[in-house]
Every structure is written in structure tokens, then in C-alpha cells.
mmCIF file of C-alpha atoms in Angstrom:
data_model
loop_
_atom_site.group_PDB
_atom_site.id
_atom_site.type_symbol
_atom_site.label_atom_id
_atom_site.label_comp_id
_atom_site.label_asym_id
_atom_site.label_seq_id
_atom_site.Cartn_x
_atom_site.Cartn_y
_atom_site.Cartn_z
ATOM 1 C CA MET X 1 18.704 -15.226 14.922
ATOM 2 C CA GLN X 2 15.021 -14.743 14.481
ATOM 3 C CA ALA X 3 14.477 -14.306 18.167
ATOM 4 C CA ALA X 4 17.322 -11.768 18.398
ATOM 5 C CA MET X 5 15.716 -9.878 15.486
ATOM 6 C CA LYS X 6 12.354 -9.883 17.158
ATOM 7 C CA HIS X 7 13.960 -8.533 20.294
ATOM 8 C CA LEU X 8 15.736 -5.804 18.358
ATOM 9 C CA PHE X 9 12.537 -4.767 16.587
ATOM 10 C CA HIS X 10 10.705 -4.707 19.944
ATOM 11 C CA TRP X 11 13.248 -2.065 21.187
ATOM 12 C CA MET X 12 13.541 -0.383 17.837
ATOM 13 C CA PRO X 13 11.761 2.814 18.928
ATOM 14 C CA VAL X 14 14.471 3.400 21.565
ATOM 15 C CA VAL X 15 17.173 2.742 18.996
ATOM 16 C CA PHE X 16 15.312 5.087 16.598
ATOM 17 C CA GLY X 17 15.034 7.708 19.331
ATOM 18 C CA LEU X 18 18.735 7.675 19.981
ATOM 19 C CA GLY X 19 19.894 6.956 16.436
ATOM 20 C CA PHE X 20 17.747 9.409 14.468
ATOM 21 C CA ILE X 21 15.501 11.622 16.587
ATOM 22 C CA ALA X 22 18.344 12.816 18.709
ATOM 23 C CA PRO X 23 20.553 14.002 15.879
ATOM 24 C CA LEU X 24 17.450 15.349 14.075
ATOM 25 C CA ILE X 25 16.558 17.496 17.062
ATOM 26 C CA ALA X 26 20.145 18.686 17.448
ATOM 27 C CA GLN X 27 20.444 19.622 13.802
ATOM 28 C CA SER X 28 17.026 21.221 13.623
ATOM 29 C CA MET X 29 17.962 23.429 16.484
ATOM 30 C CA ALA X 30 21.249 24.317 14.845
ATOM 31 C CA ALA X 31 19.452 25.160 11.573
ATOM 32 C CA LEU X 32 17.029 27.435 13.517
ATOM 33 C CA GLY X 33 19.843 28.944 15.633
ATOM 34 C CA ILE X 34 18.346 27.753 18.931
ATOM 35 C CA ALA X 35 20.718 26.956 21.745
ATOM 36 C CA ALA X 36 20.143 24.055 24.207
ATOM 37 C CA PRO X 37 19.153 25.126 27.779
ATOM 38 C CA PHE X 38 21.041 24.476 31.014
ATOM 39 C CA GLY X 39 24.420 24.621 29.297
ATOM 40 C CA LEU X 40 23.741 21.347 27.518
ATOM 41 C CA SER X 41 24.967 20.694 23.960
ATOM 42 C CA ARG X 42 22.227 20.296 21.412
ATOM 43 C CA ILE X 43 23.076 16.632 20.820
ATOM 44 C CA ALA X 44 22.900 15.978 24.638
ATOM 45 C CA LEU X 45 19.430 17.566 24.681
ATOM 46 C CA GLY X 46 18.473 15.503 21.556
ATOM 47 C CA LEU X 47 19.613 12.320 23.298
ATOM 48 C CA LEU X 48 17.709 13.306 26.437
ATOM 49 C CA ILE X 49 14.546 13.762 24.409
ATOM 50 C CA GLY X 50 14.907 10.931 21.872
ATOM 51 C CA GLY X 51 15.893 8.116 24.234
ATOM 52 C CA PRO X 52 13.078 8.508 26.691
ATOM 53 C CA TRP X 53 10.642 9.277 23.896
ATOM 54 C CA GLY X 54 11.578 5.982 22.209
ATOM 55 C CA LEU X 55 11.253 4.190 25.532
ATOM 56 C CA TYR X 56 7.754 5.738 25.971
ATOM 57 C CA ALA X 57 6.893 4.378 22.496
ATOM 58 C CA VAL X 58 8.004 0.964 23.434
ATOM 59 C CA LEU X 59 6.118 0.881 26.749
ATOM 60 C CA ARG X 60 2.965 2.661 25.600
ATOM 61 C CA GLY X 61 2.908 1.190 22.093
ATOM 62 C CA ARG X 62 2.631 4.573 20.334
ATOM 63 C CA TRP X 63 4.753 7.677 19.877
ATOM 64 C CA ILE X 64 2.148 10.188 21.097
ATOM 65 C CA MET Z 1 3.867 -23.908 -8.507
ATOM 66 C CA GLY Z 2 4.580 -22.022 -5.245
ATOM 67 C CA LYS Z 3 1.833 -20.252 -3.374
ATOM 68 C CA VAL Z 4 2.720 -16.785 -4.603
ATOM 69 C CA GLU Z 5 2.922 -17.967 -8.186
ATOM 70 C CA LEU Z 6 -0.466 -19.699 -7.734
ATOM 71 C CA LEU Z 7 -2.035 -16.550 -6.209
ATOM 72 C CA VAL Z 8 -0.517 -14.474 -8.940
ATOM 73 C CA ALA Z 9 -1.797 -16.760 -11.683
ATOM 74 C CA ARG Z 10 -5.260 -16.738 -10.154
ATOM 75 C CA ALA Z 11 -5.290 -12.924 -9.839
ATOM 76 C CA ASP Z 12 -4.068 -12.661 -13.418
ATOM 77 C CA ALA Z 13 -7.090 -14.554 -14.572
ATOM 78 C CA GLY Z 14 -9.172 -11.789 -13.227
ATOM 79 C CA LEU Z 15 -12.178 -14.040 -12.881
ATOM 80 C CA GLY Z 16 -10.860 -15.960 -9.841
ATOM 81 C CA ALA Z 17 -13.034 -13.836 -7.545
ATOM 82 C CA ASP Z 18 -16.093 -15.445 -9.108
ATOM 83 C CA LEU Z 19 -15.592 -18.821 -7.505
ATOM 84 C CA GLY Z 20 -17.552 -17.714 -4.423
ATOM 85 C CA VAL Z 21 -16.265 -20.334 -2.095
ATOM 86 C CA ARG Z 22 -15.369 -19.712 1.568
ATOM 87 C CA GLY Z 23 -12.760 -21.896 3.154
ATOM 88 C CA ASP Z 24 -9.026 -22.246 3.168
ATOM 89 C CA VAL Z 25 -6.596 -19.459 2.206
ATOM 90 C CA ALA Z 26 -6.572 -20.299 -1.475
ATOM 91 C CA ALA Z 27 -10.394 -20.121 -1.608
ATOM 92 C CA PRO Z 28 -11.811 -16.601 -2.281
ATOM 93 C CA PHE Z 29 -14.246 -15.150 0.206
ATOM 94 C CA ILE Z 30 -16.008 -13.172 -2.489
ATOM 95 C CA GLY Z 31 -19.189 -14.559 -3.789
ATOM 96 C CA LEU Z 32 -21.711 -13.749 -6.557
ATOM 97 C CA THR Z 33 -24.445 -12.864 -4.198
ATOM 98 C CA ALA Z 34 -27.749 -12.037 -5.838
ATOM 99 C CA ARG Z 35 -28.682 -8.755 -4.105
ATOM 100 C CA ASP Z 36 -29.446 -7.125 -7.429
ATOM 101 C CA GLY Z 37 -32.832 -8.941 -7.756
ATOM 102 C CA LEU Z 38 -31.971 -10.289 -11.263
ATOM 103 C CA ASP Z 39 -32.755 -13.842 -12.365
ATOM 104 C CA ARG Z 40 -29.883 -16.070 -13.215
ATOM 105 C CA TYR Z 41 -30.313 -15.780 -17.015
ATOM 106 C CA THR Z 42 -30.066 -11.942 -16.877
ATOM 107 C CA ARG Z 43 -27.047 -12.193 -14.564
ATOM 108 C CA ARG Z 44 -25.462 -14.564 -16.968
ATOM 109 C CA ASP Z 45 -26.072 -12.369 -19.995
ATOM 110 C CA LEU Z 46 -24.837 -9.281 -18.150
ATOM 111 C CA ARG Z 47 -21.702 -11.244 -17.088
ATOM 112 C CA ARG Z 48 -21.011 -12.154 -20.666
ATOM 113 C CA GLU Z 49 -21.445 -8.622 -21.849
ATOM 114 C CA GLU Z 50 -19.257 -7.441 -18.948
ATOM 115 C CA ILE Z 51 -16.484 -9.871 -19.797
ATOM 116 C CA ALA Z 52 -16.563 -8.963 -23.483
ATOM 117 C CA ILE Z 53 -16.284 -5.218 -22.646
ATOM 118 C CA ALA Z 54 -13.588 -5.793 -20.081
ATOM 119 C CA ARG Z 55 -11.550 -7.805 -22.478
ATOM 120 C CA GLU Z 56 -11.067 -4.723 -24.668
ATOM 121 C CA PHE Z 57 -9.223 -2.918 -21.893
ATOM 122 C CA HIS Z 58 -6.767 -5.651 -20.847
ATOM 123 C CA GLY Z 59 -3.139 -5.282 -21.764
ATOM 124 C CA GLY Z 60 -1.703 -2.444 -23.811
ATOM 125 C CA ALA Z 61 1.760 -0.835 -23.530
ATOM 126 C CA MET Z 62 3.111 -1.314 -20.031
ATOM 127 C CA TRP Z 63 6.599 0.097 -20.620
ATOM 128 C CA PRO Z 64 5.585 3.521 -19.178
ATOM 129 C CA TYR Z 65 5.153 1.845 -15.749
ATOM 130 C CA ALA Z 66 8.610 0.367 -16.032
ATOM 131 C CA ALA Z 67 10.070 3.731 -17.086
ATOM 132 C CA ALA Z 68 8.247 5.519 -14.266
ATOM 133 C CA ALA Z 69 9.403 2.931 -11.703
ATOM 134 C CA PHE Z 70 13.094 3.048 -12.637
ATOM 135 C CA GLY Z 71 13.123 6.764 -13.428
ATOM 136 C CA GLY Z 72 11.285 7.532 -10.181
ATOM 137 C CA PHE Z 73 13.688 5.327 -8.211
ATOM 138 C CA ALA Z 74 16.837 6.909 -9.829
ATOM 139 C CA LEU Z 75 15.475 10.409 -9.112
ATOM 140 C CA TRP Z 76 14.707 9.462 -5.482
ATOM 141 C CA LEU Z 77 18.243 8.064 -5.074
ATOM 142 C CA ALA Z 78 19.633 11.182 -6.662
ATOM 143 C CA LEU Z 79 17.788 13.347 -4.145
ATOM 144 C CA PHE Z 80 20.120 12.145 -1.311
ATOM 145 C CA PRO Z 81 23.244 13.709 -2.591
ATOM 146 C CA LEU Z 82 21.385 16.684 -3.941
ATOM 147 C CA ALA Z 83 19.847 17.278 -0.544
ATOM 148 C CA VAL Z 84 23.047 16.606 1.373
ATOM 149 C CA TYR Z 85 25.077 18.997 -0.765
ATOM 150 C CA ALA Z 86 22.275 21.584 -0.759
ATOM 151 C CA LEU Z 87 21.910 21.476 -4.501
ATOM 152 C CA VAL Z 88 18.151 21.183 -3.993
ATOM 153 C CA SER Z 89 16.359 22.805 -1.047
ATOM 154 C CA LEU Z 90 15.067 20.522 1.520
ATOM 155 C CA PRO Z 91 11.408 21.391 1.142
ATOM 156 C CA LEU Z 92 11.601 20.825 -2.630
ATOM 157 C CA ALA Z 93 13.452 17.530 -2.134
ATOM 158 C CA CYS Z 94 10.839 16.510 0.402
ATOM 159 C CA LEU Z 95 7.953 17.354 -1.982
ATOM 160 C CA ILE Z 96 9.521 15.404 -4.801
ATOM 161 C CA ALA Z 97 10.252 12.454 -2.561
ATOM 162 C CA CYS Z 98 6.682 12.455 -1.285
ATOM 163 C CA VAL Z 99 5.337 12.274 -4.819
ATOM 164 C CA LEU Z 100 7.808 9.460 -5.790
ATOM 165 C CA ALA Z 101 7.129 7.495 -2.588
ATOM 166 C CA THR Z 102 3.409 7.640 -3.123
ATOM 167 C CA GLY Z 103 3.488 7.145 -6.893
ATOM 168 C CA GLY Z 104 5.747 4.144 -6.522
ATOM 169 C CA TYR Z 105 2.852 2.092 -5.253
ATOM 170 C CA VAL Z 106 1.041 2.489 -8.523
ATOM 171 C CA THR Z 107 3.865 0.955 -10.543
ATOM 172 C CA SER Z 108 4.394 -1.764 -7.846
ATOM 173 C CA HIS Z 109 0.699 -2.490 -7.914
ATOM 174 C CA GLU Z 110 0.822 -3.329 -11.637
ATOM 175 C CA ALA Z 111 3.718 -5.714 -10.909
ATOM 176 C CA MET Z 112 1.780 -7.359 -8.081
ATOM 177 C CA HIS Z 113 -0.737 -8.428 -10.612
ATOM 178 C CA SER Z 114 1.840 -9.367 -13.138
ATOM 179 C CA ASN Z 115 0.422 -6.859 -15.597
ATOM 180 C CA ILE Z 116 3.921 -5.930 -16.891
ATOM 181 C CA ALA Z 117 4.861 -9.536 -17.636
ATOM 182 C CA ARG Z 118 3.258 -12.746 -16.532
ATOM 183 C CA ILE Z 119 4.881 -15.885 -15.279
ATOM 184 C CA GLY Z 120 6.769 -17.691 -18.002
ATOM 185 C CA GLU Z 121 6.939 -14.622 -20.296
ATOM 186 C CA LYS Z 122 10.264 -13.336 -21.541
ATOM 187 C CA ARG Z 123 10.107 -10.062 -19.623
ATOM 188 C CA ARG Z 124 9.003 -11.540 -16.330
ATOM 189 C CA TRP Z 125 12.206 -10.227 -14.768
ATOM 190 C CA LEU Z 126 11.096 -6.691 -15.588
ATOM 191 C CA ASN Z 127 7.824 -7.224 -13.786
ATOM 192 C CA GLU Z 128 9.771 -8.417 -10.660
ATOM 193 C CA ALA Z 129 12.264 -5.589 -10.943
ATOM 194 C CA VAL Z 130 9.586 -2.947 -11.262
ATOM 195 C CA GLY Z 131 7.867 -4.344 -8.126
ATOM 196 C CA ALA Z 132 11.135 -4.528 -6.227
ATOM 197 C CA VAL Z 133 12.304 -0.901 -6.716
ATOM 198 C CA SER Z 134 8.933 0.784 -6.570
ATOM 199 C CA THR Z 135 8.106 0.472 -2.881
ATOM 200 C CA ILE Z 136 11.616 0.883 -1.431
ATOM 201 C CA PRO Z 137 10.910 4.526 -0.521
ATOM 202 C CA ILE Z 138 7.970 3.442 1.619
ATOM 203 C CA VAL Z 139 10.039 0.586 3.038
ATOM 204 C CA PHE Z 140 7.469 -1.935 1.968
ATOM 205 C CA PRO Z 141 9.207 -4.895 0.222
ATOM 206 C CA PHE Z 142 7.605 -6.221 -2.936
ATOM 207 C CA GLY Z 143 7.325 -9.874 -1.634
ATOM 208 C CA MET Z 144 5.213 -8.748 1.348
ATOM 209 C CA ALA Z 145 3.245 -6.224 -0.723
ATOM 210 C CA ARG Z 146 2.301 -8.805 -3.390
ATOM 211 C CA LEU Z 147 1.325 -11.497 -0.894
ATOM 212 C CA MET Z 148 -0.777 -9.083 1.230
ATOM 213 C CA HIS Z 149 -2.374 -7.458 -1.773
ATOM 214 C CA LEU Z 150 -3.512 -10.730 -3.351
ATOM 215 C CA GLU Z 151 -4.921 -11.849 0.036
ATOM 216 C CA HIS Z 152 -6.809 -8.445 0.037
ATOM 217 C CA HIS Z 153 -8.300 -9.359 -3.372
ATOM 218 C CA TYR Z 154 -9.336 -12.896 -2.393
ATOM 219 C CA HIS Z 155 -10.813 -11.856 0.934
ATOM 220 C CA CYS Z 156 -11.899 -8.343 0.228
ATOM 221 C CA ASN Z 157 -13.665 -6.797 3.269
ATOM 222 C CA ASP Z 158 -13.502 -9.983 5.328
ATOM 223 C CA PRO Z 159 -12.763 -8.641 8.771
ATOM 224 C CA VAL Z 160 -10.472 -11.561 9.570
ATOM 225 C CA ARG Z 161 -8.843 -12.374 6.243
ATOM 226 C CA ASP Z 162 -8.576 -9.069 4.468
ATOM 227 C CA PRO Z 163 -5.165 -7.694 5.548
ATOM 228 C CA ASP Z 164 -6.325 -4.182 4.789
ATOM 229 C CA TYR Z 165 -9.422 -4.309 6.981
ATOM 230 C CA THR Z 166 -7.672 -2.432 9.783
ATOM 231 C CA ASP Z 167 -7.822 0.663 7.594
ATOM 232 C CA GLU Z 168 -11.617 0.949 8.103
ATOM 233 C CA ALA Z 169 -12.805 4.095 9.813
ATOM 234 C CA PRO Z 170 -16.259 5.779 10.022
ATOM 235 C CA ASN Z 171 -15.227 8.910 8.080
ATOM 236 C CA ALA Z 172 -12.385 10.480 6.077
ATOM 237 C CA LEU Z 173 -10.827 12.420 8.951
ATOM 238 C CA LEU Z 174 -10.728 9.358 11.235
ATOM 239 C CA ALA Z 175 -9.415 7.336 8.300
ATOM 240 C CA LEU Z 176 -6.567 9.720 7.870
ATOM 241 C CA TRP Z 177 -5.815 9.574 11.599
ATOM 242 C CA LYS Z 178 -5.957 5.835 11.455
ATOM 243 C CA THR Z 179 -3.327 5.680 8.758
ATOM 244 C CA TRP Z 180 -0.945 7.161 11.335
ATOM 245 C CA TYR Z 181 -2.304 5.250 14.284
ATOM 246 C CA ASN Z 182 -1.931 1.861 12.543
ATOM 247 C CA ARG Z 183 1.786 2.453 12.183
ATOM 248 C CA GLN Z 184 2.411 2.882 15.886
ATOM 249 C CA PRO Z 185 4.732 0.239 17.348
ATOM 250 C CA GLY Z 186 2.114 -1.365 19.627
ATOM 251 C CA VAL Z 187 -0.836 -1.320 17.269
ATOM 252 C CA ASP Z 188 -1.802 -4.339 15.198
ATOM 253 C CA GLY Z 189 -2.275 -2.405 12.008
ATOM 254 C CA SER Z 190 -0.543 -1.737 8.704
ATOM 255 C CA ILE Z 191 2.805 -3.484 8.398
ATOM 256 C CA HIS Z 192 2.640 -4.920 11.982
ATOM 257 C CA HIS Z 193 -0.664 -6.621 10.874
ATOM 258 C CA TYR Z 194 0.950 -7.819 7.689
ATOM 259 C CA LYS Z 195 3.896 -9.288 9.578
ATOM 260 C CA ARG Z 196 1.552 -11.173 11.899
ATOM 261 C CA ILE Z 197 -0.452 -12.504 8.903
ATOM 262 C CA LEU Z 198 2.792 -13.608 7.113
ATOM 263 C CA GLY Z 199 3.888 -15.392 10.293
ATOM 264 C CA GLU Z 200 0.609 -17.262 10.405
ATOM 265 C CA MET Z 201 0.725 -18.194 6.712
ATOM 266 C CA ALA Z 202 3.849 -20.160 7.475
ATOM 267 C CA THR Z 203 4.762 -20.775 3.801
ATOM 268 C CA SER Z 204 8.185 -20.488 2.242
ATOM 269 C CA GLU Z 205 7.002 -17.358 0.349
ATOM 270 C CA ALA Z 206 5.669 -15.734 3.500
ATOM 271 C CA GLU Z 207 8.898 -16.573 5.402
ATOM 272 C CA ARG Z 208 10.958 -15.097 2.585
ATOM 273 C CA ALA Z 209 8.739 -11.959 2.554
ATOM 274 C CA LEU Z 210 9.234 -11.592 6.261
ATOM 275 C CA LYS Z 211 13.021 -11.846 5.905
ATOM 276 C CA GLU Z 212 12.908 -9.209 3.121
ATOM 277 C CA THR Z 213 10.856 -6.951 5.311
ATOM 278 C CA MET Z 214 13.297 -7.210 8.215
ATOM 279 C CA ALA Z 215 16.236 -6.621 5.818
ATOM 280 C CA LEU Z 216 14.701 -3.508 4.196
ATOM 281 C CA GLN Z 217 13.617 -2.085 7.607
ATOM 282 C CA MET Z 218 17.207 -2.631 8.876
ATOM 283 C CA MET Z 219 18.656 -0.949 5.811
ATOM 284 C CA PHE Z 220 16.229 1.973 6.282
ATOM 285 C CA MET Z 221 17.375 2.416 9.868
ATOM 286 C CA ALA Z 222 21.004 2.083 8.950
ATOM 287 C CA VAL Z 223 20.836 4.741 6.230
ATOM 288 C CA LEU Z 224 18.841 7.090 8.500
ATOM 289 C CA PHE Z 225 21.245 6.617 11.384
ATOM 290 C CA ALA Z 226 24.358 6.959 9.215
ATOM 291 C CA LEU Z 227 23.117 10.132 7.529
ATOM 292 C CA ALA Z 228 21.921 11.623 10.899
ATOM 293 C CA TRP Z 229 25.195 10.961 12.761
ATOM 294 C CA SER Z 230 27.221 12.367 9.855
ATOM 295 C CA GLY Z 231 25.361 15.644 10.176
ATOM 296 C CA HIS Z 232 22.609 15.128 7.571
ATOM 297 C CA ALA Z 233 19.570 14.253 9.689
ATOM 298 C CA LEU Z 234 17.464 16.960 7.992
ATOM 299 C CA ALA Z 235 18.258 15.656 4.521
ATOM 300 C CA ALA Z 236 17.505 12.026 5.589
ATOM 301 C CA ALA Z 237 14.161 13.292 7.148
ATOM 302 C CA ALA Z 238 13.283 15.191 3.975
ATOM 303 C CA VAL Z 239 14.124 12.577 1.523
ATOM 304 C CA TRP Z 240 13.159 9.332 3.187
ATOM 305 C CA TRP Z 241 11.683 9.452 6.647
ATOM 306 C CA LEU Z 242 8.937 12.065 6.147
ATOM 307 C CA PRO Z 243 8.038 11.049 2.486
ATOM 308 C CA ARG Z 244 7.668 7.426 3.713
ATOM 309 C CA HIS Z 245 5.068 8.532 6.313
ATOM 310 C CA VAL Z 246 3.291 10.870 3.906
ATOM 311 C CA GLY Z 247 3.261 8.178 1.218
ATOM 312 C CA LEU Z 248 1.938 5.407 3.463
ATOM 313 C CA SER Z 249 -0.815 7.571 4.765
ATOM 314 C CA TYR Z 250 -1.799 8.788 1.323
ATOM 315 C CA ILE Z 251 -1.725 5.258 -0.060
ATOM 316 C CA ARG Z 252 -3.722 3.843 2.925
ATOM 317 C CA PHE Z 253 -6.287 6.581 2.557
ATOM 318 C CA TYR Z 254 -6.796 6.511 -1.129
ATOM 319 C CA LEU Z 255 -6.028 2.891 -2.073
ATOM 320 C CA SER Z 256 -7.601 1.266 0.912
ATOM 321 C CA TRP Z 257 -10.109 3.309 2.884
ATOM 322 C CA ALA Z 258 -11.676 5.465 0.210
ATOM 323 C CA PRO Z 259 -12.645 2.689 -2.349
ATOM 324 C CA HIS Z 260 -13.636 0.087 0.208
ATOM 325 C CA HIS Z 261 -15.429 2.091 2.859
ATOM 326 C CA PRO Z 262 -17.695 1.087 4.702
ATOM 327 C CA ARG Z 263 -16.377 -2.511 4.297
ATOM 328 C CA GLU Z 264 -18.632 -4.179 6.875
ATOM 329 C CA GLY Z 265 -20.813 -6.770 5.184
ATOM 330 C CA GLN Z 266 -19.742 -5.558 1.735
ATOM 331 C CA THR Z 267 -18.183 -8.687 0.446
ATOM 332 C CA GLY Z 268 -19.956 -9.361 -2.835
ATOM 333 C CA ARG Z 269 -18.231 -8.999 -6.154
ATOM 334 C CA TYR Z 270 -20.162 -5.848 -7.044
ATOM 335 C CA GLU Z 271 -20.254 -4.298 -3.606
ATOM 336 C CA ASN Z 272 -16.740 -4.731 -2.073
ATOM 337 C CA THR Z 273 -15.510 -1.607 -3.845
ATOM 338 C CA ARG Z 274 -17.494 1.529 -4.235
ATOM 339 C CA VAL Z 275 -17.395 4.150 -7.022
ATOM 340 C CA PHE Z 276 -16.684 7.573 -5.553
ATOM 341 C CA LYS Z 277 -15.884 11.090 -6.655
ATOM 342 C CA SER Z 278 -12.531 12.286 -5.304
ATOM 343 C CA ARG Z 279 -12.061 15.794 -4.233
ATOM 344 C CA LEU Z 280 -8.538 15.675 -5.647
ATOM 345 C CA GLY Z 281 -9.622 14.179 -8.891
ATOM 346 C CA HIS Z 282 -8.909 10.890 -10.635
ATOM 347 C CA VAL Z 283 -5.102 11.260 -11.175
ATOM 348 C CA MET Z 284 -4.352 12.646 -7.636
ATOM 349 C CA SER Z 285 -6.386 9.827 -6.114
ATOM 350 C CA MET Z 286 -4.235 7.444 -8.201
ATOM 351 C CA GLY Z 287 -7.186 6.224 -10.277
ATOM 352 C CA MET Z 288 -9.056 4.990 -7.230
ATOM 353 C CA GLU Z 289 -12.447 6.485 -8.227
ATOM 354 C CA THR Z 290 -12.827 3.502 -10.492
ATOM 355 C CA HIS Z 291 -11.034 0.918 -8.383
ATOM 356 C CA LEU Z 292 -14.118 -1.314 -8.717
ATOM 357 C CA VAL Z 293 -13.053 -2.097 -12.250
ATOM 358 C CA HIS Z 294 -9.604 -3.187 -10.852
ATOM 359 C CA HIS Z 295 -11.207 -5.526 -8.357
ATOM 360 C CA LEU Z 296 -13.415 -7.022 -11.092
ATOM 361 C CA TYR Z 297 -10.622 -7.263 -13.572
ATOM 362 C CA PRO Z 298 -7.092 -6.900 -11.975
ATOM 363 C CA GLY Z 299 -5.555 -7.409 -15.500
ATOM 364 C CA ILE Z 300 -6.855 -4.028 -16.646
ATOM 365 C CA PRO Z 301 -3.911 -1.543 -16.016
ATOM 366 C CA ASN Z 302 -4.587 1.318 -13.691
ATOM 367 C CA HIS Z 303 -4.582 4.000 -16.459
ATOM 368 C CA ARG Z 304 -7.343 2.166 -18.316
ATOM 369 C CA THR Z 305 -9.771 1.594 -15.436
ATOM 370 C CA LYS Z 306 -11.544 4.992 -15.972
ATOM 371 C CA ARG Z 307 -12.401 4.332 -19.616
ATOM 372 C CA ALA Z 308 -13.233 0.729 -18.800
ATOM 373 C CA PHE Z 309 -15.629 2.006 -16.097
ATOM 374 C CA TYR Z 310 -17.522 4.192 -18.538
ATOM 375 C CA ALA Z 311 -17.765 1.356 -21.011
ATOM 376 C CA LEU Z 312 -19.024 -0.975 -18.257
ATOM 377 C CA ARG Z 313 -21.182 1.673 -16.615
ATOM 378 C CA GLU Z 314 -24.535 0.402 -17.743
ATOM 379 C CA VAL Z 315 -23.673 -3.248 -16.993
ATOM 380 C CA LEU Z 316 -22.485 -2.307 -13.546
ATOM 381 C CA ALA Z 317 -25.604 -0.244 -12.868
ATOM 382 C CA ALA Z 318 -27.710 -3.223 -13.823
ATOM 383 C CA ARG Z 319 -25.740 -5.326 -11.324
ATOM 384 C CA GLY Z 320 -26.684 -2.942 -8.595
ATOM 385 C CA VAL Z 321 -23.570 -0.789 -8.417
ATOM 386 C CA ASP Z 322 -24.191 2.898 -7.555
ATOM 387 C CA VAL Z 323 -22.433 4.479 -10.474
ATOM 388 C CA SER Z 324 -23.951 7.891 -9.930
ATOM 389 C CA PRO Z 325 -20.896 9.539 -8.099
ATOM 390 C CA LEU Z 326 -19.075 9.711 -11.430
ATOM 391 C CA GLY Z 327 -21.826 10.767 -13.757
ATOM 392 C CA LYS Z 328 -21.968 9.617 -17.425
ATOM 393 C CA GLY Z 329 -18.511 10.688 -18.389
#
């Protein structure tokens, strides 16, 4: 159980990117009236940014 | 008596830091080093005078801390529906939540030192409840906060044993940057550092604190995700996510960096905490201008440290403390 939790926390930035940053980006765009490019939906764009950004945070150890 | 209870009891005594013994975890790092050039008789007389003055400022009504903790927590909870249903604008909700998240540490801090009710007292439950609710907005469980804070008191400015040593930075701007940097997933600072120390402590209290931390972090994520995917990501960000970051940075800057800078080599009882003049004033810096009084006497409540400082001013000056930043009051 503890090992599983450790594993989960290690990958948490990816989960956070998909679970929170993605909808936050989509809803921020909607609030500002900005459309997603290339015919994407806002949430698809949010997922495309949030997921890789979280992965970057896991691999690099920091968000920026 | 468990380790937490033991540490709490020793911190409550306020004089525990005087033992001056280096060694195991229970032994304080802080010593009564004689850098003031005084002979032992003068130091003894000053110490007696200091204790007599400090005694006058211990205790007092602590119910306002409990009222602030529960009232603040209730208001913070209320901000979720208020923000979701647009009954309060998001910037205003965010501002209020930032104040509550930051201020919660002050009430929790009193509970960490058992200043609301000590072990064995009738209202001990209140002390524990105040501690438990106060730091939920910053996702910092009371069990971990208390253990780490007492370690900070016992090993203040020890580069290895002071859990807050990672906040040190050469100047205020870098210190602010470090409050953010230390929270990054791959950096051994802030809560990551605390988790590692708790793991190394390997006591039942530390294990419980680790479990509480994981549970609170999971709850934080679950609430954020649930709100975000039900269309309320902006409300979640305004009421919890952003205020948590603002609060943690503010707390780290004012409660850790500002009063303990420059840390290196400053481990003596009268030198591990500096007196400073805050640009934002005493209240906005959460009473940290006179944080030295708190390190000398943790039983003096936060709101009384300023008056205690001015009462102790001459004694502290005689002990080599630079009291000039705050003038004569």
C-alpha cells in the first residue's frame, strides 16, 4: 500500500496536469472567450498542455 | 509518554532550549554560548530577571485563537459554494481565502505549542481541534506541522536538523523565490523535506503524521479534480489551489526566512532569531518582528510577544541581542 502510494505521488504531477490543469486551462479560455486552435476543443487543448507539462515536472523535478 | 507528547511538554516548559546539549533527537542543539562577554554571575542575574519578566506574559485568554480558527475555517468552507454559485466574485473569494490560509498558521502555531490547552487539561481537545482545522487550507496536517515545528525549535538553525533550514536565502527576493522553488516536485525542500525527515524519525507519531499528510494531499487532489471536471476549476483555483501557494510562500517568508536569516552559525539562544523591522508592519508580518521572544518563551502567545519584547528589551540588549531595529517602543 505504502509503495503504491509512493508511486502515485511520484507521478502526481501528471495526474495533476490532467486532472486539474487541463480543465483549468479549458475553463479559463472559455471565461476569456478564447477558442482553441486547429479545430480542437478547449478541453483537448487543456489535456495536450496539462499532461505533457505534468510529465515534464516529473522528469525535470520542477514545473518551470 | 509518546514522542510528540514529550516534545510538546518540553516546548511548553519554554526553558527546554537552555539545556545546551548536542546529541540525539530529543537533545536540543541550542546552547547558552557566552558571546556576550558577560561573566556567569551577570548572566545568571539577567536570566532570572528575564524569566521574571517573561512570566508576566504567559497565558491569558486564548479563546480568540479558537474562535478565529473555527470561524476562519467555516468561512473558507463557505467560499466554495459562494464561488461556485457566483455569489462572491472569484478575485474577492481568492483574496479572502489567501488571508484565511495564511492566518490559519498563526492559530495552528499556538496549538503546536499547546498554548490553548496543555496535555491533561480539560480543554486539550480544543487545542488539538484548533490545530487540526487551521492548516487544512494550506494542506499541511497538524501532526506533521507540530512535529516539524518542535524539531525546528530544538535544532534551530542547525543545517542538518532544523527542518526549516532549506528556507535560507541570501536576500529577501531570493527567499521569496525559494519559497516557490522548495515546493517543486523534485526539490528536497518544504513538505518534501518534512516527509523525508518524518520517514527518518521512524516513530509511531512520525508514521501517523506521514499517513495524515498523504490522506490530506489525496483529499486536496480529489476536491480539486472533482470541482474542475464538474466545471468549477476557476472556483477551485481561487478558493484552494492559489491561496495555498500564496499562504505557503507568505508563511515561509515571514515565519521562517525573515526572523532566522542568516541562519549560518546562528545557533545560540539569543542569536538564532533576529529582531527586524517589517515593511508590512507587525500584524501583517504575523508578529514575526518579535519572534525572538517566541523562541525564548514559546508559551507566550503570539499577540503578546511585542509587549513582552519591549519589557525584555534591556535584558535582551545586555545579552547581546541587536534590539535597535524596533526602537524603544
